[in-house]
Structures are given as structure tokens and as C-alpha cells.
Coordinates of C-alpha atoms in Angstrom, one line a residue:
M2 CA -18.9 20.0 29.2
A3 CA -18.1 22.8 31.5
E4 CA -19.1 23.5 34.8
I5 CA -22.2 25.7 34.0
G6 CA -23.0 26.3 37.9
P7 CA -26.6 26.5 39.9
Y8 CA -30.0 26.4 38.3
S9 CA -31.7 30.1 37.9
N10 CA -34.5 30.4 35.4
Y11 CA -33.4 34.1 34.8
R12 CA -29.6 34.4 34.7
L13 CA -27.9 36.9 32.5
T14 CA -24.6 37.8 31.6
V15 CA -24.1 41.0 29.9
R16 CA -20.7 42.2 28.5
L17 CA -20.5 45.9 29.5
E18 CA -17.9 48.9 28.1
L19 CA -17.3 51.2 30.9
A20 CA -15.1 54.4 31.1
N21 CA -11.5 53.5 33.1
K22 CA -12.9 55.5 36.1
P23 CA -13.2 55.5 39.7
G24 CA -16.7 55.3 40.3
I25 CA -18.0 53.8 37.3
F26 CA -19.3 50.3 38.3
S27 CA -20.9 51.0 41.2
R28 CA -23.5 52.7 39.1
V29 CA -24.0 49.5 37.6
A30 CA -24.1 47.9 40.4
A31 CA -26.6 50.4 42.7
L32 CA -28.9 50.1 39.8
L33 CA -29.0 45.8 40.2
A34 CA -30.0 46.8 43.8
E35 CA -32.3 49.0 43.0
E36 CA -34.2 46.4 41.1
A37 CA -34.0 44.1 43.1
A38 CA -31.3 41.8 40.9
N39 CA -29.3 39.7 42.2
L40 CA -25.5 40.1 41.6
G41 CA -23.4 37.3 40.6
A42 CA -20.0 37.0 39.2
V43 CA -17.8 40.3 37.7
D44 CA -15.2 39.4 35.2
L45 CA -12.7 41.1 33.7
V46 CA -12.6 40.9 30.1
S47 CA -9.7 43.5 28.8
A48 CA -8.4 46.7 29.9
T49 CA -7.1 49.8 28.5
K50 CA -6.4 53.4 29.7
T51 CA -9.5 54.7 29.1
R52 CA -12.2 51.5 28.4
M53 CA -12.6 48.7 30.5
V54 CA -15.0 45.9 29.4
R55 CA -16.4 43.6 31.9
D56 CA -18.8 40.7 31.5
V57 CA -21.6 41.0 34.6
T58 CA -23.9 38.3 35.8
F59 CA -27.0 38.6 38.0
D60 CA -30.4 36.7 38.5
V61 CA -33.9 38.8 37.6
H62 CA -37.4 37.8 38.4
N63 CA -38.3 36.7 34.6
E64 CA -38.2 37.8 31.5
E65 CA -40.0 40.9 31.3
H66 CA -37.8 41.9 34.8
G67 CA -34.6 41.6 32.6
E68 CA -35.2 43.4 29.3
R69 CA -36.2 46.2 32.2
V70 CA -32.6 45.8 33.9
L71 CA -31.3 46.0 30.3
A72 CA -33.2 49.1 29.3
R73 CA -31.7 50.5 32.6
L74 CA -28.5 50.0 32.0
S75 CA -27.9 51.2 28.5
T76 CA -29.2 54.5 29.6
L77 CA -25.9 54.8 32.5
P78 CA -23.4 57.2 31.5
D79 CA -19.7 55.8 31.0
V80 CA -21.8 52.1 30.2
T81 CA -22.1 51.1 27.3
V82 CA -24.3 47.2 26.2
L83 CA -21.6 45.4 24.4
S84 CA -23.8 41.8 24.4
A85 CA -26.3 39.8 27.1
S86 CA -26.7 36.0 27.2
D87 CA -29.3 34.1 29.2
R88 CA -27.8 31.1 30.0
I89 CA -30.2 29.0 29.4
F90 CA -30.6 29.8 25.9
L91 CA -26.8 29.2 25.3
L92 CA -27.1 25.5 26.6
H93 CA -29.4 24.8 24.1
L94 CA -27.6 27.0 21.1
G95 CA -27.4 24.6 18.2
G96 CA -29.1 21.9 19.9
K97 CA -28.7 19.6 23.4
I98 CA -27.6 16.1 21.0
R99 CA -25.7 15.5 18.4
V100 CA -24.9 11.4 16.1
E101 CA -21.5 10.1 16.1
G102 CA -20.7 6.7 15.2
K103 CA -19.1 4.1 17.3
I104 CA -16.3 3.2 14.2
P105 CA -14.3 5.9 13.2
I106 CA -14.0 5.8 9.0
N107 CA -10.8 6.7 8.7
T108 CA -9.7 3.9 5.8
R109 CA -10.9 2.7 2.4
N110 CA -10.8 -0.3 4.1
V111 CA -13.4 0.5 6.8
L112 CA -15.6 2.3 4.5
S113 CA -15.8 -0.9 2.4
M114 CA -17.4 -3.0 5.5
V115 CA -19.5 -0.4 7.2
Y116 CA -20.8 1.3 3.7
T117 CA -20.9 -0.5 0.7
P118 CA -20.0 -3.2 -0.8
G119 CA -19.8 -4.8 2.4
V120 CA -23.3 -3.5 4.0
G121 CA -24.9 -5.4 1.4
R122 CA -24.0 -9.0 3.5
V123 CA -25.3 -7.8 6.1
S124 CA -29.3 -6.6 4.3
L125 CA -29.6 -9.8 2.5
A126 CA -29.3 -11.7 5.4
I127 CA -31.8 -9.8 7.9
A128 CA -33.7 -9.9 3.9
R129 CA -33.8 -13.6 4.8
D130 CA -34.5 -13.2 9.1
K131 CA -35.8 -9.9 9.5
S132 CA -35.6 -10.7 13.5
K133 CA -31.6 -10.1 12.4
V134 CA -32.7 -6.9 12.4
Y135 CA -32.0 -7.0 16.4
A136 CA -28.5 -8.2 16.2
F137 CA -27.1 -6.3 13.6
T138 CA -28.5 -3.1 13.9
S139 CA -29.5 0.4 15.9
K140 CA -33.1 -1.2 16.1
S141 CA -32.1 -3.3 19.4
N142 CA -31.3 -0.2 21.6
S143 CA -33.5 3.0 19.8
V144 CA -36.1 4.5 20.6
A145 CA -38.6 7.3 18.8
V146 CA -40.2 10.1 20.9
I147 CA -42.7 10.9 18.9
T148 CA -45.0 14.2 19.9
D149 CA -47.4 16.8 18.1
G150 CA -46.2 19.6 20.4
S151 CA -50.2 19.9 21.4
A152 CA -49.4 19.5 25.3
V153 CA -45.6 20.9 25.6
L154 CA -44.8 20.5 29.2
G155 CA -47.7 22.5 30.9
L156 CA -47.3 24.8 27.9
G157 CA -50.0 24.3 26.3
N158 CA -50.5 23.5 22.1
L159 CA -47.0 25.3 21.5
G160 CA -46.4 23.0 18.1
P161 CA -43.9 20.5 16.8
E162 CA -41.0 23.1 16.9
A163 CA -41.2 24.6 20.1
A164 CA -41.5 20.8 21.6
L165 CA -38.3 19.8 20.0
P166 CA -35.9 21.2 22.4
V167 CA -37.8 19.4 25.5
M168 CA -37.8 16.2 23.2
E169 CA -33.8 16.4 22.4
G170 CA -34.2 17.0 26.8
K171 CA -35.8 13.7 27.0
V172 CA -33.5 11.8 24.5
M173 CA -30.8 13.3 26.6
L174 CA -32.1 11.5 29.8
F175 CA -32.6 8.3 28.2
K176 CA -29.2 8.1 27.3
E177 CA -27.8 9.6 30.6
L178 CA -29.6 7.6 32.3
A179 CA -30.3 4.3 30.3
G180 CA -27.3 4.1 27.8
I181 CA -30.8 4.3 25.0
D182 CA -30.2 6.1 21.8
A183 CA -33.6 8.6 21.7
W184 CA -34.3 10.1 18.5
P185 CA -36.8 13.0 18.7
V186 CA -39.9 13.0 16.0
C187 CA -41.5 16.1 15.9
L188 CA -44.4 15.9 13.7
N189 CA -46.4 18.8 11.7
T190 CA -50.0 17.5 12.4
Q191 CA -52.1 16.5 14.9
D192 CA -55.0 14.5 13.3
P193 CA -54.3 11.1 15.0
D194 CA -55.2 9.5 11.9
E195 CA -51.9 10.7 10.0
I196 CA -49.6 10.8 13.1
V197 CA -50.8 6.6 13.6
R198 CA -49.7 6.1 10.0
I199 CA -46.5 8.3 10.3
V200 CA -45.4 6.5 13.4
Q201 CA -46.7 3.3 11.4
G202 CA -44.2 4.1 8.6
I203 CA -40.8 5.1 10.2
A204 CA -41.4 1.9 13.3
P205 CA -39.1 -0.1 11.1
G206 CA -36.2 1.9 12.5
F207 CA -36.8 1.2 16.1
G208 CA -37.2 -0.7 18.9
A209 CA -39.8 1.0 20.7
I210 CA -42.2 4.1 20.6
N211 CA -41.9 6.7 23.3
L212 CA -45.3 9.1 22.7
E213 CA -44.6 12.6 24.5
D214 CA -46.6 15.7 25.0
I215 CA -49.5 14.4 22.7
S216 CA -52.9 16.1 24.6
A217 CA -56.0 14.0 25.9
P218 CA -58.5 12.5 24.8
R219 CA -56.3 12.0 21.4
C220 CA -53.3 10.3 23.4
F221 CA -55.6 8.1 23.7
E222 CA -57.2 6.9 21.0
I223 CA -53.5 7.2 19.5
E224 CA -51.7 4.6 21.8
R225 CA -54.2 2.2 21.4
R226 CA -53.9 2.2 17.8
L227 CA -50.3 2.2 17.6
K228 CA -50.1 -0.9 20.3
A229 CA -52.8 -2.8 18.5
S230 CA -51.0 -2.3 15.1
L231 CA -47.1 -2.3 16.1
D232 CA -45.1 -4.8 17.0
M233 CA -43.2 -3.1 19.7
P234 CA -43.5 -1.7 23.0
V235 CA -45.5 2.3 22.5
M236 CA -46.1 3.9 25.8
H237 CA -47.1 7.4 26.3
D238 CA -44.9 8.3 29.1
D239 CA -46.8 11.5 30.4
Q240 CA -49.9 9.2 31.3
H241 CA -47.6 5.4 32.7
G242 CA -44.6 7.1 33.1
T243 CA -46.3 9.0 35.6
A244 CA -48.7 6.7 37.2
V245 CA -45.8 4.1 37.8
V246 CA -44.0 6.3 39.9
I247 CA -47.1 7.9 41.5
L248 CA -48.0 4.6 42.4
A249 CA -44.3 3.5 43.9
A250 CA -44.3 6.7 46.1
L251 CA -47.9 5.5 47.7
T252 CA -46.1 2.4 48.4
N253 CA -44.2 3.8 50.3
A254 CA -45.9 6.5 51.8
L255 CA -48.7 3.1 52.3
T256 CA -45.3 2.4 54.6
V257 CA -44.6 4.6 56.6
T258 CA -48.3 5.8 57.7
G259 CA -48.9 2.0 58.2
K260 CA -51.8 1.3 56.1
R261 CA -53.1 -1.1 53.9
I262 CA -53.4 0.0 49.9
E263 CA -56.8 -2.5 49.9
D264 CA -58.4 -0.1 53.1
I265 CA -57.6 3.3 52.0
R266 CA -59.3 5.8 50.6
V267 CA -58.0 7.6 47.8
V268 CA -58.9 10.8 45.6
V269 CA -57.9 11.6 42.3
N270 CA -57.9 15.3 41.5
G271 CA -57.7 16.0 37.2
L272 CA -58.7 13.5 34.5
G273 CA -56.6 14.3 31.7
A274 CA -53.9 11.4 30.4
A275 CA -52.2 11.8 33.6
G276 CA -55.2 11.3 36.4
T277 CA -56.4 8.9 33.5
A278 CA -53.7 6.4 33.8
C279 CA -52.9 6.7 37.4
C280 CA -57.0 5.9 38.6
R281 CA -56.4 2.8 35.9
M282 CA -53.1 2.3 37.4
L283 CA -54.1 2.2 41.3
L284 CA -56.8 0.0 40.7
A285 CA -54.3 -3.0 39.3
A286 CA -52.5 -2.3 42.6
G287 CA -55.2 -3.0 44.9
V288 CA -57.0 0.2 45.4
S289 CA -60.4 -0.6 46.3
H290 CA -62.3 3.1 47.1
L291 CA -61.6 5.8 45.2
L292 CA -63.0 8.8 43.5
G293 CA -61.9 10.7 40.5
C294 CA -62.9 14.2 39.8
D295 CA -62.4 17.1 37.0
K296 CA -63.6 20.6 36.8
E297 CA -67.5 19.1 36.7
G298 CA -66.7 17.7 39.8
I299 CA -66.7 13.6 40.7
I300 CA -67.2 12.0 37.5
L301 CA -65.2 8.6 38.2
S302 CA -66.9 6.5 41.6
G303 CA -67.6 3.1 42.2
T304 CA -68.1 -0.1 44.3
P305 CA -64.7 -2.2 44.7
E306 CA -66.7 -4.4 42.2
Q307 CA -67.0 -2.4 39.4
L308 CA -64.1 0.0 39.5
R309 CA -62.3 -3.1 39.1
A310 CA -64.3 -4.4 36.2
C311 CA -64.1 -0.6 34.0
R312 CA -60.1 -0.6 35.2
T313 CA -59.1 -1.4 31.7
D314 CA -61.4 1.3 29.7
L315 CA -62.7 3.7 32.4
A316 CA -65.6 5.5 30.3
A317 CA -67.9 2.5 31.8
C318 CA -67.6 4.3 35.2
L319 CA -67.4 8.1 34.1
T320 CA -70.0 10.4 34.3
R321 CA -69.3 13.8 33.4
T322 CA -72.8 15.0 32.7
A323 CA -73.7 14.2 36.6
P324 CA -71.1 14.3 39.0
I325 CA -72.3 13.4 42.3
G326 CA -70.2 16.2 44.3
N327 CA -67.9 18.5 44.0
L328 CA -63.6 17.9 45.4
R329 CA -64.8 19.1 49.3
D330 CA -67.2 16.5 49.0
A331 CA -64.9 14.2 47.9
L332 CA -62.5 14.8 50.7
K333 CA -63.7 14.0 53.3
G334 CA -62.7 11.1 55.0
A335 CA -60.2 10.8 52.4
D336 CA -56.4 8.7 53.4
V337 CA -54.8 9.9 50.4
F338 CA -55.4 13.2 47.6
I339 CA -53.2 12.9 44.4
G340 CA -53.7 16.4 42.1
L341 CA -52.8 16.3 38.1
S342 CA -55.0 19.8 37.6
V343 CA -54.1 23.1 38.2
G344 CA -52.6 24.5 41.4
N345 CA -53.9 26.5 44.4
I346 CA -57.0 24.6 44.6
L347 CA -56.9 23.3 48.2
T348 CA -57.0 25.2 51.3
A349 CA -56.2 23.4 55.2
D350 CA -60.0 23.3 55.8
D351 CA -59.8 21.1 52.2
L352 CA -57.0 19.0 54.1
D353 CA -58.3 18.6 57.6
L354 CA -61.6 17.0 56.0
M355 CA -59.1 14.1 55.1
A356 CA -59.0 11.2 57.1
P357 CA -55.6 11.4 60.2
D358 CA -52.0 10.5 58.7
R359 CA -53.6 11.6 55.0
I360 CA -50.8 11.5 52.5
V361 CA -51.4 14.4 49.8
F362 CA -49.8 14.3 46.0
A363 CA -49.8 17.6 44.6
M364 CA -48.2 16.9 41.1
A365 CA -49.5 20.7 39.8
N366 CA -46.5 22.7 38.1
P367 CA -44.9 25.1 38.5
D368 CA -47.5 25.6 41.6
P369 CA -48.7 22.7 43.7
E370 CA -52.7 22.5 44.5
V371 CA -51.8 23.2 48.0
S372 CA -48.8 25.1 48.6
P373 CA -46.1 23.1 50.0
E374 CA -45.9 25.6 53.3
L375 CA -49.3 25.5 54.0
A376 CA -49.4 21.2 52.9
A377 CA -46.8 20.7 56.1
S378 CA -48.6 21.3 58.4
H379 CA -51.7 19.7 57.6
C380 CA -50.8 16.5 56.6
R381 CA -48.3 13.3 57.2
I382 CA -46.9 13.2 53.7
F383 CA -46.9 15.4 50.8
A384 CA -44.9 15.5 47.7
T385 CA -44.9 17.2 44.9
G386 CA -43.5 17.3 40.7
R387 CA -41.0 20.0 41.9
S388 CA -37.0 19.4 42.3
D389 CA -36.8 21.9 45.4
Y390 CA -39.0 20.1 47.9
P391 CA -38.7 16.8 49.2
N392 CA -40.2 13.7 47.0
Q393 CA -40.5 14.7 43.7
I394 CA -42.6 12.6 42.0
N395 CA -40.6 12.2 38.6
N396 CA -41.6 10.1 35.5
A397 CA -38.2 10.2 35.0
L398 CA -38.1 7.7 37.2
A399 CA -39.9 5.6 35.3
F400 CA -39.2 5.5 31.7
P401 CA -35.3 4.7 31.2
G402 CA -35.7 1.6 33.2
I403 CA -39.1 0.8 31.6
F404 CA -37.9 1.0 27.8
R405 CA -34.1 -0.4 29.4
G406 CA -35.9 -3.8 30.4
A407 CA -38.6 -4.1 27.4
L408 CA -35.5 -3.2 24.9
D409 CA -33.4 -5.9 26.6
V410 CA -35.6 -8.8 26.6
Q411 CA -36.8 -7.1 22.6
A412 CA -41.0 -7.1 24.4
T413 CA -43.4 -7.0 21.8
R414 CA -45.6 -4.4 24.1
I415 CA -45.3 -3.1 27.5
T416 CA -47.7 -4.5 29.9
E417 CA -49.9 -3.8 32.7
G418 CA -47.7 -6.3 34.7
M419 CA -44.5 -4.7 33.7
K420 CA -45.5 -1.4 35.0
L421 CA -46.6 -3.1 37.9
A422 CA -43.2 -4.7 38.4
A423 CA -41.6 -0.8 37.7
A424 CA -43.4 0.8 40.5
Q425 CA -42.8 -2.1 43.0
A426 CA -39.0 -1.5 42.2
I427 CA -39.4 2.3 42.5
A428 CA -40.3 1.7 45.9
H429 CA -37.9 -0.6 46.7
A430 CA -34.6 1.1 45.9
I431 CA -34.9 2.8 49.2
P432 CA -34.4 0.6 51.8
P433 CA -37.3 -0.2 54.5
G434 CA -35.1 1.5 57.6
A435 CA -34.3 4.1 55.4
L436 CA -37.9 5.5 54.9
S437 CA -39.3 8.6 56.3
E438 CA -41.7 11.2 55.3
E439 CA -39.9 12.7 53.8
Y440 CA -37.8 10.5 52.1
I441 CA -40.4 8.3 49.6
I442 CA -38.8 8.2 46.6
P443 CA -35.7 7.6 45.5
S444 CA -33.5 10.3 43.7
L445 CA -33.2 10.9 40.2
F446 CA -29.7 10.7 40.7
D447 CA -29.7 7.4 42.3
K448 CA -27.2 5.2 39.9
T449 CA -29.0 1.5 41.4
V450 CA -32.7 3.0 40.4
V451 CA -32.6 1.9 36.2
P452 CA -30.7 -1.0 36.3
Q453 CA -33.4 -2.4 38.8
V454 CA -36.1 -1.1 37.1
A455 CA -34.8 -2.3 33.6
R456 CA -34.0 -5.6 35.2
A457 CA -38.0 -5.9 36.9
V458 CA -39.2 -5.3 33.9
A459 CA -37.5 -7.8 32.2
A460 CA -38.7 -10.5 34.3
A461 CA -42.2 -8.9 34.1
A462 CA -42.1 -9.2 30.6
R463 CA -40.6 -13.2 30.3
E464 CA -43.9 -14.0 32.6
N465 CA -46.7 -11.9 31.0
G466 CA -45.3 -13.9 27.8
V467 CA -44.2 -11.0 25.6
A468 CA -40.8 -10.7 25.6
R469 CA -38.4 -12.2 22.5
R470 CA -35.3 -12.8 24.0
R471 CA -35.9 -15.6 27.2
A472 CA -32.7 -14.8 29.2
P473 CA -30.5 -11.7 29.2
G474 CA -27.2 -13.9 27.8
D475 CA -29.3 -15.3 24.9
S476 CA -26.4 -14.7 22.2
P477 CA -27.2 -12.6 18.8
A478 CA -28.3 -13.9 15.8
S479 CA -25.6 -15.3 13.2
P480 CA -25.6 -13.8 10.3
E481 CA -26.2 -16.8 8.1

């Protein structure tokens, strides 16, 4: 693929036809300067004695700003706007993925083996022993990425068509980071019963199910029912992938600050899909003092014994109709704040209510719960979900390795132990001597992370008794 240059969310390339005489392009440059549009590359496409065609690339603030600049360019004398393209839309043109066969079908002989009549022998072998489907089809390395479009990124209920480019991006990550063939499946229904029925119906063709961008609380029921009915890994990544990476980052943050997980006081704000899974993961990892807040206030609390008892089903500890305080109350003396809610809800005074050497994970996107500039002087360790600040907590650090490990041992499900193992593997990807306040989580481009996570998850699957393949060297099934 050609180099596409540095990221800009609103970069336009405009093809202009200009009169070939002095001063014309300077009008274009002056207009862009007036509009505070950042001028980039200027390329000559063609020229004659009277006309010149140039491609002009510039950055704008947003779509509305871009439309205004284009409208003004169209009014310049001796300047004609021939076309305008947005680089992000061009990158998506025709979709971002495709299917390719492993073997070229270039002779009748090959055709007879990969399709009829030769393939019939393979079908009969699988019919006699269904476990052979893992050896002789793509099932062993395939994941269905399922969405109903009800919670697309942070944009809301956009529907299945609008979710498709996001799912295409997700399957690209599966392939690039873990070598897994994943398939976007966008469903034209938001009824939990229908979603469960459809996924059950298509499950034989896949080795695992990744639920994605399905709104809470429906996502909990859908995942629970699919896990109970399917003999394969099912994971809602928005819940568990996020929770795994948060635990990994917290593990290293505690090492830096010299605190112990069983002693710290943690506040989780935002008890949707990710927040609920995060609470359960933290309790499983040994957190004893936890408060959960939502827009109602503090609605998750209890003694260490009560919290441990209800960690698999937090409903027993939730009191939405009777909050016991607000977010500021929860922050008093807290060591850790984990935000999975909305932007700009914390002030410097709020942070100063916390204990010394405070750890703040502000995960709301695009605006964190507290601005990074403010947090820098009011906490020891700060992390966000954004890539333009240190310590990005990105669930793409978790799901490729989790599914790679689960597929490698043909796991029947993803257990709590497998997720805890994944979190520890991500944390340990950074050598202890390299840890610092601004380096508590590895980069998404660290090629060692996925193999380490996959090995840890596979080992945990064997320990938990959910692995069909007992060792990486197990030979594939014979055809007869």
C-alpha cells in the first residue's frame, strides 16, 4: 500500500484549474490562510499556455469548515474547483477488506480437488467426525465480528450499515496483529432474541464469536445466552477487552507507585458495558475497596466480602434507586479513578480529594473525564483512550491475543482465568526496569504483545479445562 502520510481527521485534496498567469495561486494561498486552513502539498497535474491544473492538499477543522473553504474557493476569479476528496473517505472507497484464496485455481485438476468432486471426500470425513472441521476448513482460524449497530464507537445507535466500516477496521486488526481471518457481520435487527438466534445459526462456520458495539444492557443478555448455548469462545470486546487492558495498565501503575492491589481504593465512573466488566475484572484480580458511580451517584458499594460474593453478577450490589453519595464523595481518599463515562466532569479540586500518588484513567473519547493538561499536575499517573497522549489504554492490545490463544487450543469458551492471564501478559510485556509514569502500557505496535498474550491465554485455557487441543504441537485430525 502506498504511504498515506500523517494522520489528519479532516484533510482535503482539491483539484483546481487556474488561469496560467502570475498571482492566481497566491489568491488561493491567501484564502486558505484567511480561513486558518493548514496548507500542505501542492502538486502540478497538467499545464498549458493558458490553464494549469493543481492538486492542493490542506487541513481543516471539521466538515463544516471544509465546506466553507470549498465554497470560497469556488468564488475566486480565474479558479475552478474540479473535484474535492477527503483522504479518509478515499481510504475507505470500495471497503477496506477482501477475500483471497490460498491456492490459485488455474487448472481443471486443481478445480476438481478444491471443489467438486474432490471436496466431497472432505465433507464426508467431517460428517463422520465433526471435530475434523477444525483441521480441514477455515473454522479453526476464523472469528465472526457481530454487531447490530446500536452503540457504534461513541457515536450512538447508527445502525448496521454505518457500523460496517468500523467492523471492517476491526477485522483488519485481527489479521494484522494476530493472523486471524475475521468477518464483519452486521445484523439488521436489535432484538436480543433474533440476534441470539442468528448467531447460533451461523456459528458452525466460525471458531469464535466477537460481539461488538452492542448497547447495554442488551449486550449482557446476548453474551450470556450465546456463551451458554455455543461450544466456542464468545466475547463482547467492548466489555472484556477494555477491562483486560485497564487491569494491565493498573498492574504496572501500582508497581510504579509502590501500592498493592488489595490495599487500594478504586472508583469506577460509568457502569455501562465496559464499566461493569471493569469492576468485575478488578474484583477478580484482588481489589477489595471499590465504589461504582453512574449518573445517579454511588450505586455500587459493599464490604470486601459482599463485593467478592457478587462479582460474577454485580446486580446484587447495585442500588440505582438509592445512591449513597455522589462522585465527589467517592473520590475522597481514593487511590485510583477509572472513567468510562463522559468528558470533562472532573476538576482539579476533585482530583485533590484523592490520596497521594493518585492514578487517573480517564477513558471517555474524544474528551477525557479531565483534560490531560490539568491532570498532569494533579496526579502521579494519567492514562486515556487516546493515541495522542502517553499511556493509551486500547482494547486492541487484548482481543487479538485473547482470540489467538483461544483458537490455538480450540477453547470451548473464554474464562475469567484466561482474561486475567491476558492482563498479566500485557503488563509483563514491559520490562520492570522500563516502567515509568508515562510508560505503563505497551504500544499497539509492539510485536511481542500478541504472542505473549496468546501463549498465556492458551495455557490458562488448559488449566481451566476448556481446551480441546492440549498442546501447541497436537497434530491435525487424519481424514479417515
